[in-house]
């Protein structure tokens, strides 16, 4: 979590790191413990293409990633969900901990366009029982790695 917090500070991101006594592993868990609507929670889904490049796709908690749309946006043939072991090895997080910000080892970060209309969202906080609350404008820290597109189903 220290690396995540340092990155957020280094980029001047305004955020709240919320720690709970219960797990926030799933959107349902996060909604229950935080009181937030699932549409105000973002989930970070890590994917791998045919050349083993990692991508982070970010959609609202009440939506699913449309892999066909995502393949088209990225211009790749094959795209699969990363295995838990790959997420841990390359990003340093367990499934359910992955934050939507400060992911260094991904080729691109694809954010579903509807998220940008929100004033505040909650996403993984880097541990199994924490969440980050932030303004989606913070995705700009990704610079040219950031892609905004309609990727939800």
mmCIF file with all atom_site columns, C-alpha atoms in Angstrom:
data_model
loop_
_atom_site.group_PDB
_atom_site.id
_atom_site.type_symbol
_atom_site.label_atom_id
_atom_site.label_alt_id
_atom_site.label_comp_id
_atom_site.label_asym_id
_atom_site.label_entity_id
_atom_site.label_seq_id
_atom_site.pdbx_PDB_ins_code
_atom_site.Cartn_x
_atom_site.Cartn_y
_atom_site.Cartn_z
_atom_site.occupancy
_atom_site.B_iso_or_equiv
_atom_site.pdbx_formal_charge
_atom_site.auth_seq_id
_atom_site.auth_comp_id
_atom_site.auth_asym_id
_atom_site.auth_atom_id
_atom_site.pdbx_PDB_model_num
ATOM 1   C CA . UNK A 1 1   ? 0.000   0.000   0.000   1.00 0.00 ? 1   UNK A CA 1
ATOM 2   C CA . UNK A 1 2   ? 2.931   2.367   0.668   1.00 0.00 ? 2   UNK A CA 1
ATOM 3   C CA . UNK A 1 3   ? 3.923   2.312   -3.003  1.00 0.00 ? 3   UNK A CA 1
ATOM 4   C CA . UNK A 1 4   ? 0.339   3.144   -4.021  1.00 0.00 ? 4   UNK A CA 1
ATOM 5   C CA . UNK A 1 5   ? 0.046   6.024   -1.533  1.00 0.00 ? 5   UNK A CA 1
ATOM 6   C CA . UNK A 1 6   ? 3.448   7.417   -2.598  1.00 0.00 ? 6   UNK A CA 1
ATOM 7   C CA . UNK A 1 7   ? 2.399   7.301   -6.258  1.00 0.00 ? 7   UNK A CA 1
ATOM 8   C CA . UNK A 1 8   ? -0.876  9.105   -5.496  1.00 0.00 ? 8   UNK A CA 1
ATOM 9   C CA . UNK A 1 9   ? 1.010   11.807  -3.553  1.00 0.00 ? 9   UNK A CA 1
ATOM 10  C CA . UNK A 1 10  ? 3.695   12.128  -6.242  1.00 0.00 ? 10  UNK A CA 1
ATOM 11  C CA . UNK A 1 11  ? 0.981   12.746  -8.859  1.00 0.00 ? 11  UNK A CA 1
ATOM 12  C CA . UNK A 1 12  ? -0.979  15.162  -6.660  1.00 0.00 ? 12  UNK A CA 1
ATOM 13  C CA . UNK A 1 13  ? -4.092  12.985  -6.686  1.00 0.00 ? 13  UNK A CA 1
ATOM 14  C CA . UNK A 1 14  ? -6.761  13.957  -4.165  1.00 0.00 ? 14  UNK A CA 1
ATOM 15  C CA . UNK A 1 15  ? -8.111  10.768  -2.652  1.00 0.00 ? 15  UNK A CA 1
ATOM 16  C CA . UNK A 1 16  ? -9.345  9.100   0.489   1.00 0.00 ? 16  UNK A CA 1
ATOM 17  C CA . UNK A 1 17  ? -7.967  5.689   1.471   1.00 0.00 ? 17  UNK A CA 1
ATOM 18  C CA . UNK A 1 18  ? -10.795 3.949   3.300   1.00 0.00 ? 18  UNK A CA 1
ATOM 19  C CA . UNK A 1 19  ? -9.979  0.949   5.482   1.00 0.00 ? 19  UNK A CA 1
ATOM 20  C CA . UNK A 1 20  ? -12.694 -1.405  6.688   1.00 0.00 ? 20  UNK A CA 1
ATOM 21  C CA . UNK A 1 21  ? -12.863 -4.267  9.179   1.00 0.00 ? 21  UNK A CA 1
ATOM 22  C CA . UNK A 1 22  ? -14.430 -6.485  6.501   1.00 0.00 ? 22  UNK A CA 1
ATOM 23  C CA . UNK A 1 23  ? -13.138 -7.507  3.055   1.00 0.00 ? 23  UNK A CA 1
ATOM 24  C CA . UNK A 1 24  ? -13.894 -5.366  -0.014  1.00 0.00 ? 24  UNK A CA 1
ATOM 25  C CA . UNK A 1 25  ? -12.824 -8.069  -2.495  1.00 0.00 ? 25  UNK A CA 1
ATOM 26  C CA . UNK A 1 26  ? -15.922 -7.886  -4.733  1.00 0.00 ? 26  UNK A CA 1
ATOM 27  C CA . UNK A 1 27  ? -18.205 -5.069  -5.852  1.00 0.00 ? 27  UNK A CA 1
ATOM 28  C CA . UNK A 1 28  ? -20.913 -6.571  -3.644  1.00 0.00 ? 28  UNK A CA 1
ATOM 29  C CA . UNK A 1 29  ? -18.572 -6.573  -0.618  1.00 0.00 ? 29  UNK A CA 1
ATOM 30  C CA . UNK A 1 30  ? -17.389 -3.024  -1.337  1.00 0.00 ? 30  UNK A CA 1
ATOM 31  C CA . UNK A 1 31  ? -20.946 -1.767  -1.734  1.00 0.00 ? 31  UNK A CA 1
ATOM 32  C CA . UNK A 1 32  ? -22.098 -3.428  1.472   1.00 0.00 ? 32  UNK A CA 1
ATOM 33  C CA . UNK A 1 33  ? -19.257 -2.160  3.682   1.00 0.00 ? 33  UNK A CA 1
ATOM 34  C CA . UNK A 1 34  ? -18.983 1.326   2.163   1.00 0.00 ? 34  UNK A CA 1
ATOM 35  C CA . UNK A 1 35  ? -22.668 2.019   1.552   1.00 0.00 ? 35  UNK A CA 1
ATOM 36  C CA . UNK A 1 36  ? -21.868 3.090   -2.034  1.00 0.00 ? 36  UNK A CA 1
ATOM 37  C CA . UNK A 1 37  ? -24.039 2.140   -4.975  1.00 0.00 ? 37  UNK A CA 1
ATOM 38  C CA . UNK A 1 38  ? -22.353 -0.476  -7.222  1.00 0.00 ? 38  UNK A CA 1
ATOM 39  C CA . UNK A 1 39  ? -22.480 2.033   -10.104 1.00 0.00 ? 39  UNK A CA 1
ATOM 40  C CA . UNK A 1 40  ? -20.154 4.311   -8.072  1.00 0.00 ? 40  UNK A CA 1
ATOM 41  C CA . UNK A 1 41  ? -17.610 1.534   -7.573  1.00 0.00 ? 41  UNK A CA 1
ATOM 42  C CA . UNK A 1 42  ? -15.083 0.811   -10.308 1.00 0.00 ? 42  UNK A CA 1
ATOM 43  C CA . UNK A 1 43  ? -13.583 -2.585  -10.882 1.00 0.00 ? 43  UNK A CA 1
ATOM 44  C CA . UNK A 1 44  ? -10.120 -3.049  -12.327 1.00 0.00 ? 44  UNK A CA 1
ATOM 45  C CA . UNK A 1 45  ? -9.875  -6.112  -14.534 1.00 0.00 ? 45  UNK A CA 1
ATOM 46  C CA . UNK A 1 46  ? -6.436  -7.189  -15.707 1.00 0.00 ? 46  UNK A CA 1
ATOM 47  C CA . UNK A 1 47  ? -6.169  -8.799  -19.133 1.00 0.00 ? 47  UNK A CA 1
ATOM 48  C CA . UNK A 1 48  ? -3.383  -10.324 -21.220 1.00 0.00 ? 48  UNK A CA 1
ATOM 49  C CA . UNK A 1 49  ? -3.052  -10.336 -25.017 1.00 0.00 ? 49  UNK A CA 1
ATOM 50  C CA . UNK A 1 50  ? -1.434  -12.856 -27.373 1.00 0.00 ? 50  UNK A CA 1
ATOM 51  C CA . UNK A 1 51  ? 1.981   -11.232 -26.835 1.00 0.00 ? 51  UNK A CA 1
ATOM 52  C CA . UNK A 1 52  ? 1.636   -11.370 -23.018 1.00 0.00 ? 52  UNK A CA 1
ATOM 53  C CA . UNK A 1 53  ? 1.099   -7.613  -22.684 1.00 0.00 ? 53  UNK A CA 1
ATOM 54  C CA . UNK A 1 54  ? -0.943  -6.609  -19.643 1.00 0.00 ? 54  UNK A CA 1
ATOM 55  C CA . UNK A 1 55  ? -3.895  -4.241  -19.810 1.00 0.00 ? 55  UNK A CA 1
ATOM 56  C CA . UNK A 1 56  ? -6.087  -2.780  -17.084 1.00 0.00 ? 56  UNK A CA 1
ATOM 57  C CA . UNK A 1 57  ? -9.729  -2.337  -18.013 1.00 0.00 ? 57  UNK A CA 1
ATOM 58  C CA . UNK A 1 58  ? -11.853 -0.252  -15.684 1.00 0.00 ? 58  UNK A CA 1
ATOM 59  C CA . UNK A 1 59  ? -15.641 -0.374  -15.659 1.00 0.00 ? 59  UNK A CA 1
ATOM 60  C CA . UNK A 1 60  ? -18.419 0.521   -13.236 1.00 0.00 ? 60  UNK A CA 1
ATOM 61  C CA . UNK A 1 61  ? -19.249 -2.131  -10.687 1.00 0.00 ? 61  UNK A CA 1
ATOM 62  C CA . UNK A 1 62  ? -22.690 -2.712  -12.174 1.00 0.00 ? 62  UNK A CA 1
ATOM 63  C CA . UNK A 1 63  ? -21.254 -3.412  -15.665 1.00 0.00 ? 63  UNK A CA 1
ATOM 64  C CA . UNK A 1 64  ? -19.180 -6.098  -17.356 1.00 0.00 ? 64  UNK A CA 1
ATOM 65  C CA . UNK A 1 65  ? -16.236 -5.657  -19.699 1.00 0.00 ? 65  UNK A CA 1
ATOM 66  C CA . UNK A 1 66  ? -17.151 -6.443  -23.307 1.00 0.00 ? 66  UNK A CA 1
ATOM 67  C CA . UNK A 1 67  ? -14.063 -8.336  -24.527 1.00 0.00 ? 67  UNK A CA 1
ATOM 68  C CA . UNK A 1 68  ? -15.041 -7.906  -28.171 1.00 0.00 ? 68  UNK A CA 1
ATOM 69  C CA . UNK A 1 69  ? -15.188 -4.111  -27.800 1.00 0.00 ? 69  UNK A CA 1
ATOM 70  C CA . UNK A 1 70  ? -11.932 -4.165  -25.851 1.00 0.00 ? 70  UNK A CA 1
ATOM 71  C CA . UNK A 1 71  ? -10.144 -6.228  -28.530 1.00 0.00 ? 71  UNK A CA 1
ATOM 72  C CA . UNK A 1 72  ? -11.302 -3.738  -31.166 1.00 0.00 ? 72  UNK A CA 1
ATOM 73  C CA . UNK A 1 73  ? -10.160 -0.734  -29.104 1.00 0.00 ? 73  UNK A CA 1
ATOM 74  C CA . UNK A 1 74  ? -6.738  -2.288  -28.509 1.00 0.00 ? 74  UNK A CA 1
ATOM 75  C CA . UNK A 1 75  ? -6.336  -3.791  -31.974 1.00 0.00 ? 75  UNK A CA 1
ATOM 76  C CA . UNK A 1 76  ? -5.465  -7.237  -30.622 1.00 0.00 ? 76  UNK A CA 1
ATOM 77  C CA . UNK A 1 77  ? -6.694  -10.687 -31.693 1.00 0.00 ? 77  UNK A CA 1
ATOM 78  C CA . UNK A 1 78  ? -6.685  -12.522 -28.392 1.00 0.00 ? 78  UNK A CA 1
ATOM 79  C CA . UNK A 1 79  ? -7.439  -11.190 -24.957 1.00 0.00 ? 79  UNK A CA 1
ATOM 80  C CA . UNK A 1 80  ? -7.957  -13.197 -21.798 1.00 0.00 ? 80  UNK A CA 1
ATOM 81  C CA . UNK A 1 81  ? -8.360  -12.539 -18.110 1.00 0.00 ? 81  UNK A CA 1
ATOM 82  C CA . UNK A 1 82  ? -5.027  -12.564 -16.307 1.00 0.00 ? 82  UNK A CA 1
ATOM 83  C CA . UNK A 1 83  ? -4.506  -15.461 -13.917 1.00 0.00 ? 83  UNK A CA 1
ATOM 84  C CA . UNK A 1 84  ? -4.325  -14.609 -10.226 1.00 0.00 ? 84  UNK A CA 1
ATOM 85  C CA . UNK A 1 85  ? -0.654  -15.638 -10.249 1.00 0.00 ? 85  UNK A CA 1
ATOM 86  C CA . UNK A 1 86  ? 0.081   -13.212 -13.118 1.00 0.00 ? 86  UNK A CA 1
ATOM 87  C CA . UNK A 1 87  ? -1.667  -10.329 -11.351 1.00 0.00 ? 87  UNK A CA 1
ATOM 88  C CA . UNK A 1 88  ? 0.364   -11.009 -8.207  1.00 0.00 ? 88  UNK A CA 1
ATOM 89  C CA . UNK A 1 89  ? 3.672   -11.463 -10.065 1.00 0.00 ? 89  UNK A CA 1
ATOM 90  C CA . UNK A 1 90  ? 3.423   -8.423  -12.357 1.00 0.00 ? 90  UNK A CA 1
ATOM 91  C CA . UNK A 1 91  ? 1.381   -5.980  -10.286 1.00 0.00 ? 91  UNK A CA 1
ATOM 92  C CA . UNK A 1 92  ? 2.020   -7.119  -6.716  1.00 0.00 ? 92  UNK A CA 1
ATOM 93  C CA . UNK A 1 93  ? -1.653  -7.442  -5.800  1.00 0.00 ? 93  UNK A CA 1
ATOM 94  C CA . UNK A 1 94  ? -4.060  -10.258 -5.124  1.00 0.00 ? 94  UNK A CA 1
ATOM 95  C CA . UNK A 1 95  ? -7.347  -10.388 -7.019  1.00 0.00 ? 95  UNK A CA 1
ATOM 96  C CA . UNK A 1 96  ? -9.723  -8.032  -5.189  1.00 0.00 ? 96  UNK A CA 1
ATOM 97  C CA . UNK A 1 97  ? -6.939  -5.654  -4.096  1.00 0.00 ? 97  UNK A CA 1
ATOM 98  C CA . UNK A 1 98  ? -5.969  -4.129  -7.453  1.00 0.00 ? 98  UNK A CA 1
ATOM 99  C CA . UNK A 1 99  ? -6.288  -0.328  -7.429  1.00 0.00 ? 99  UNK A CA 1
ATOM 100 C CA . UNK A 1 100 ? -7.474  1.530   -10.533 1.00 0.00 ? 100 UNK A CA 1
ATOM 101 C CA . UNK A 1 101 ? -4.598  4.017   -10.216 1.00 0.00 ? 101 UNK A CA 1
ATOM 102 C CA . UNK A 1 102 ? -0.795  3.706   -10.197 1.00 0.00 ? 102 UNK A CA 1
ATOM 103 C CA . UNK A 1 103 ? -0.493  0.454   -12.136 1.00 0.00 ? 103 UNK A CA 1
ATOM 104 C CA . UNK A 1 104 ? 3.028   0.632   -13.555 1.00 0.00 ? 104 UNK A CA 1
ATOM 105 C CA . UNK A 1 105 ? 3.388   -2.659  -15.420 1.00 0.00 ? 105 UNK A CA 1
ATOM 106 C CA . UNK A 1 106 ? 0.458   -2.368  -17.810 1.00 0.00 ? 106 UNK A CA 1
ATOM 107 C CA . UNK A 1 107 ? 0.693   -1.426  -21.495 1.00 0.00 ? 107 UNK A CA 1
ATOM 108 C CA . UNK A 1 108 ? -2.599  0.484   -21.513 1.00 0.00 ? 108 UNK A CA 1
ATOM 109 C CA . UNK A 1 109 ? -5.349  1.449   -19.087 1.00 0.00 ? 109 UNK A CA 1
ATOM 110 C CA . UNK A 1 110 ? -8.760  1.438   -20.739 1.00 0.00 ? 110 UNK A CA 1
ATOM 111 C CA . UNK A 1 111 ? -11.431 3.306   -18.801 1.00 0.00 ? 111 UNK A CA 1
ATOM 112 C CA . UNK A 1 112 ? -15.076 2.959   -19.757 1.00 0.00 ? 112 UNK A CA 1
ATOM 113 C CA . UNK A 1 113 ? -16.217 6.396   -20.889 1.00 0.00 ? 113 UNK A CA 1
ATOM 114 C CA . UNK A 1 114 ? -19.266 6.532   -18.597 1.00 0.00 ? 114 UNK A CA 1
ATOM 115 C CA . UNK A 1 115 ? -17.020 6.572   -15.512 1.00 0.00 ? 115 UNK A CA 1
ATOM 116 C CA . UNK A 1 116 ? -15.740 10.033  -16.423 1.00 0.00 ? 116 UNK A CA 1
ATOM 117 C CA . UNK A 1 117 ? -19.194 11.542  -15.840 1.00 0.00 ? 117 UNK A CA 1
ATOM 118 C CA . UNK A 1 118 ? -18.985 10.666  -12.145 1.00 0.00 ? 118 UNK A CA 1
ATOM 119 C CA . UNK A 1 119 ? -17.714 13.133  -9.538  1.00 0.00 ? 119 UNK A CA 1
ATOM 120 C CA . UNK A 1 120 ? -16.305 10.493  -7.198  1.00 0.00 ? 120 UNK A CA 1
ATOM 121 C CA . UNK A 1 121 ? -15.784 6.751   -7.483  1.00 0.00 ? 121 UNK A CA 1
ATOM 122 C CA . UNK A 1 122 ? -14.487 3.994   -5.235  1.00 0.00 ? 122 UNK A CA 1
ATOM 123 C CA . UNK A 1 123 ? -11.985 1.404   -6.416  1.00 0.00 ? 123 UNK A CA 1
ATOM 124 C CA . UNK A 1 124 ? -9.591  -1.155  -5.002  1.00 0.00 ? 124 UNK A CA 1
ATOM 125 C CA . UNK A 1 125 ? -7.372  0.264   -2.281  1.00 0.00 ? 125 UNK A CA 1
ATOM 126 C CA . UNK A 1 126 ? -4.358  -2.022  -2.559  1.00 0.00 ? 126 UNK A CA 1
ATOM 127 C CA . UNK A 1 127 ? -5.424  -4.388  0.220   1.00 0.00 ? 127 UNK A CA 1
ATOM 128 C CA . UNK A 1 128 ? -8.265  -6.828  0.678   1.00 0.00 ? 128 UNK A CA 1
ATOM 129 C CA . UNK A 1 129 ? -10.131 -4.536  3.085   1.00 0.00 ? 129 UNK A CA 1
ATOM 130 C CA . UNK A 1 130 ? -9.571  -1.053  1.649   1.00 0.00 ? 130 UNK A CA 1
ATOM 131 C CA . UNK A 1 131 ? -10.893 1.211   -1.086  1.00 0.00 ? 131 UNK A CA 1
ATOM 132 C CA . UNK A 1 132 ? -9.723  4.405   -2.772  1.00 0.00 ? 132 UNK A CA 1
ATOM 133 C CA . UNK A 1 133 ? -12.209 7.231   -3.221  1.00 0.00 ? 133 UNK A CA 1
ATOM 134 C CA . UNK A 1 134 ? -11.202 9.681   -5.959  1.00 0.00 ? 134 UNK A CA 1
ATOM 135 C CA . UNK A 1 135 ? -12.365 11.845  -8.845  1.00 0.00 ? 135 UNK A CA 1
ATOM 136 C CA . UNK A 1 136 ? -12.104 9.977   -12.173 1.00 0.00 ? 136 UNK A CA 1
ATOM 137 C CA . UNK A 1 137 ? -10.082 12.908  -13.568 1.00 0.00 ? 137 UNK A CA 1
ATOM 138 C CA . UNK A 1 138 ? -7.209  11.251  -11.684 1.00 0.00 ? 138 UNK A CA 1
ATOM 139 C CA . UNK A 1 139 ? -6.972  8.691   -14.499 1.00 0.00 ? 139 UNK A CA 1
ATOM 140 C CA . UNK A 1 140 ? -5.028  11.393  -16.360 1.00 0.00 ? 140 UNK A CA 1
ATOM 141 C CA . UNK A 1 141 ? -1.930  10.308  -14.379 1.00 0.00 ? 141 UNK A CA 1
ATOM 142 C CA . UNK A 1 142 ? -1.591  7.495   -16.943 1.00 0.00 ? 142 UNK A CA 1
ATOM 143 C CA . UNK A 1 143 ? -0.770  9.981   -19.719 1.00 0.00 ? 143 UNK A CA 1
ATOM 144 C CA . UNK A 1 144 ? -0.430  8.248   -23.091 1.00 0.00 ? 144 UNK A CA 1
ATOM 145 C CA . UNK A 1 145 ? -1.206  4.846   -21.541 1.00 0.00 ? 145 UNK A CA 1
ATOM 146 C CA . UNK A 1 146 ? -4.804  6.016   -20.974 1.00 0.00 ? 146 UNK A CA 1
ATOM 147 C CA . UNK A 1 147 ? -7.564  5.076   -23.403 1.00 0.00 ? 147 UNK A CA 1
ATOM 148 C CA . UNK A 1 148 ? -11.141 6.252   -22.882 1.00 0.00 ? 148 UNK A CA 1
ATOM 149 C CA . UNK A 1 149 ? -13.689 4.122   -24.749 1.00 0.00 ? 149 UNK A CA 1
ATOM 150 C CA . UNK A 1 150 ? -17.055 2.407   -24.504 1.00 0.00 ? 150 UNK A CA 1
ATOM 151 C CA . UNK A 1 151 ? -15.945 -1.037  -23.255 1.00 0.00 ? 151 UNK A CA 1
ATOM 152 C CA . UNK A 1 152 ? -18.822 -2.063  -20.994 1.00 0.00 ? 152 UNK A CA 1
ATOM 153 C CA . UNK A 1 153 ? -21.665 -4.407  -21.764 1.00 0.00 ? 153 UNK A CA 1
#
